[in-house]
Each structure stands twice: as C-alpha cells, then as structure tokens.
Amino acid sequence: MTTKRYTTFTTELRQRFGCRVQRIALDAGLTCPNRDGSLGIGGCSFCGDRGAAAVGVQIELPLAEQLQRSKEYLRRKFRADRFLGYFQAYSNTYASVGALRILYQTVLDDPELAGMIIGTRPDCLPDPVLDLLTELHAKTYLWLELGMQTMHDQTLAAINRGHDHTCLVEAVQRCQDRGLRVCVHLILGLPGETREQMLASVRELNRLGVDGVKLHHLHVLKGSRLVDDYQRGTLRLLEREEYVQLVCDALELLDPRIVIHRLMGDGRSELLAPDWSRRKLEVLNLIDAELLKRDSRQGCRLSE
Ligand code: SF4
C-alpha cells in the first residue's frame, strides 16, 4: 500500500504485475532529427551530450547485453522481479520500421521483461511507425513517452525544440486513436516562463487526457546550449524550495488518473547546476512533506 499522495508508477506496476518491476534504461544508438541536421544540429537547449541517456548505460554494448547487465544490478540493488526495457536516449522511433522492429524485438524476446517504454519526439511518429507501435501494444505492456516540455510556442522556439505545441497535440491524439498509453515530459522552470504559464501546461495535460507524466526541473548539463547562458549569469534556475512548491501545485491540479512516472530528473555525472538536484531523495521527501503539510493530494484542485 502506497503512502504517497499521488499516483505513482511504482504502484501502477505493482498492481498490474503483482511484483517489483524496474525500468532498464537502454541506449539503442539512435539519434534525433534536432541533432543530425534534418531539423537542426544543436538540439534542444537543455539536451546534454548524451541525448537524455541515463547515467551508466553502456552504449558500446549490444542491447541484449545492456539488458543482462542491468538486470543483474537491479536484482541485487532493488530485488526486482521483472523489468521494463526503457528506450530512453535520443528519439527511439527515428529509424526505419525494419530497424525499429529488430530493436523492440530484443525486449519482446526476453521473458523477464514485462514490457517496454519508448521515448521519442512528437514529430517522429509517421503512420508506419505508429502501426508498429500498435502491434507492439497488442503484444506487451507498452508506454510511449513524448517530449512536450511546455505548451507555450514562444518557449518551445526559445529552447529550440523544432516543433510547436500543435504538433504534440496532434501526436497525442493519433496515439490515443490507436489506444496507445501516452506519457508526456514537462519541464518546470524553462527560461522566461511564469508560474501561471507552467501551471497552464500542467492543466493542458488534463485536457489532453494523457495517461502519464514525467515532471522535470530545468537543469544545466555539460555540453548543452544552456551552459553559456548559465556561465554568463543570464539563466535563472529554480531554487529547491520553489521547485517543491511548484510540483505540489502541479500535483494538486493534475487528474489523479494520470500516473506520475517521475517528479524530477536524476542527479547525473554531467550535471552542472543546480546543485540541489544531486540529492533527489531529499527533494522527493520535501514534496511528500509539503503535500502532508497542505493536507492535499493529486487532483484536489482539479476543478480550478
Ligand atoms: S532532448 Fe530529445 S529531441 Fe531534444 S535534442 Fe535531445 S534527443 Fe533530440
């Protein structure tokens, strides 16, 4: 029984599979149209050298080997019983359907894998790829993660996303038409955004009817375009307490049906700032404490 005041992904997995299920972050060696020149070359301003890859993923290893090594580690550390293959780095639908089918099949072939999560951009979902994802969805437990980041086009342009919010809305709708589970990523603290703008993006998730969300704070990673602004002192990052308050405000507005996959990014070896985000557990505990102090929970201000 969870003591959290929001709908956690851990609980969703335990209820569905009846055991401890851990994500295994994978790097399939793909790239992204916002980096390879087909859309842009610099990438999104917050994206580091490794395209949002998890720390510790050994890209030089074949996928099956990445899976085996991570399973051993997660079994030891968390006593995990089953696993989800998480195609995390870069845009994991940005390849031919044939190549993608081979990648995804690696996960399907492993009996200890309970399903998979595929992270991508909303503009990387042509119909043949959606057909493949629909086929996978019928065979396994599948989540599609889409980068939304904000609903405000001015911010999307400023962070060089290379797509507007309409693109995300249409992608979500096309996935929902096929019955796919959709989780979107949202960043709090993007340059120039007010609290009201950030919470408008949170309310937009309710309107879109997504199934899950990953919340992140804006952080500065080595190799990202934000480094210059940060070093010049022109980039303001959220303080820890501001982020805690914002996350609690966001949770109160979010439909409790929406599964919270993450409330902040991980401390990473390529992190430059903010320093407080290296201590993730502390921040998560502060969020729990603030919800308790407010006596509030996910969705308690849904009607506002
Ligand atoms: S954040 Fe994702 S979409 Fe943006 S440049 Fe990095 S890999 Fe590409």
PDB file of C-alpha atoms in Angstrom, residues 187-193 198 216-218 235-238 243 246:
ATOM      1  CA  ILE A 187       9.889  20.880 -17.664  1.00  0.00           C
ATOM      2  CA  LEU A 188       9.246  23.388 -14.897  1.00  0.00           C
ATOM      3  CA  GLY A 189      11.450  26.471 -14.802  1.00  0.00           C
ATOM      4  CA  LEU A 190      12.036  26.981 -18.524  1.00  0.00           C
ATOM      5  CA  PRO A 191      13.553  30.405 -19.310  1.00  0.00           C
ATOM      6  CA  GLY A 192      11.070  33.254 -19.204  1.00  0.00           C
ATOM      7  CA  GLU A 193       8.091  31.210 -18.036  1.00  0.00           C
ATOM      8  CA  MET A 198       3.901  26.470 -16.063  1.00  0.00           C
ATOM      9  CA  HIS A 216      11.481  17.706 -14.566  1.00  0.00           C
ATOM     10  CA  HIS A 217      13.159  20.834 -13.277  1.00  0.00           C
ATOM     11  CA  LEU A 218      15.310  22.739 -15.726  1.00  0.00           C
ATOM     12  CA  LEU A 235      19.961  31.911 -16.850  1.00  0.00           C
ATOM     13  CA  ARG A 236      17.876  31.757 -13.693  1.00  0.00           C
ATOM     14  CA  LEU A 237      17.309  28.278 -12.291  1.00  0.00           C
ATOM     15  CA  LEU A 238      14.651  27.362  -9.750  1.00  0.00           C
ATOM     16  CA  TYR A 243      10.534  23.559  -7.254  1.00  0.00           C
ATOM     17  CA  LEU A 246       5.612  24.158  -7.962  1.00  0.00           C
TER      18      LEU A 246
END
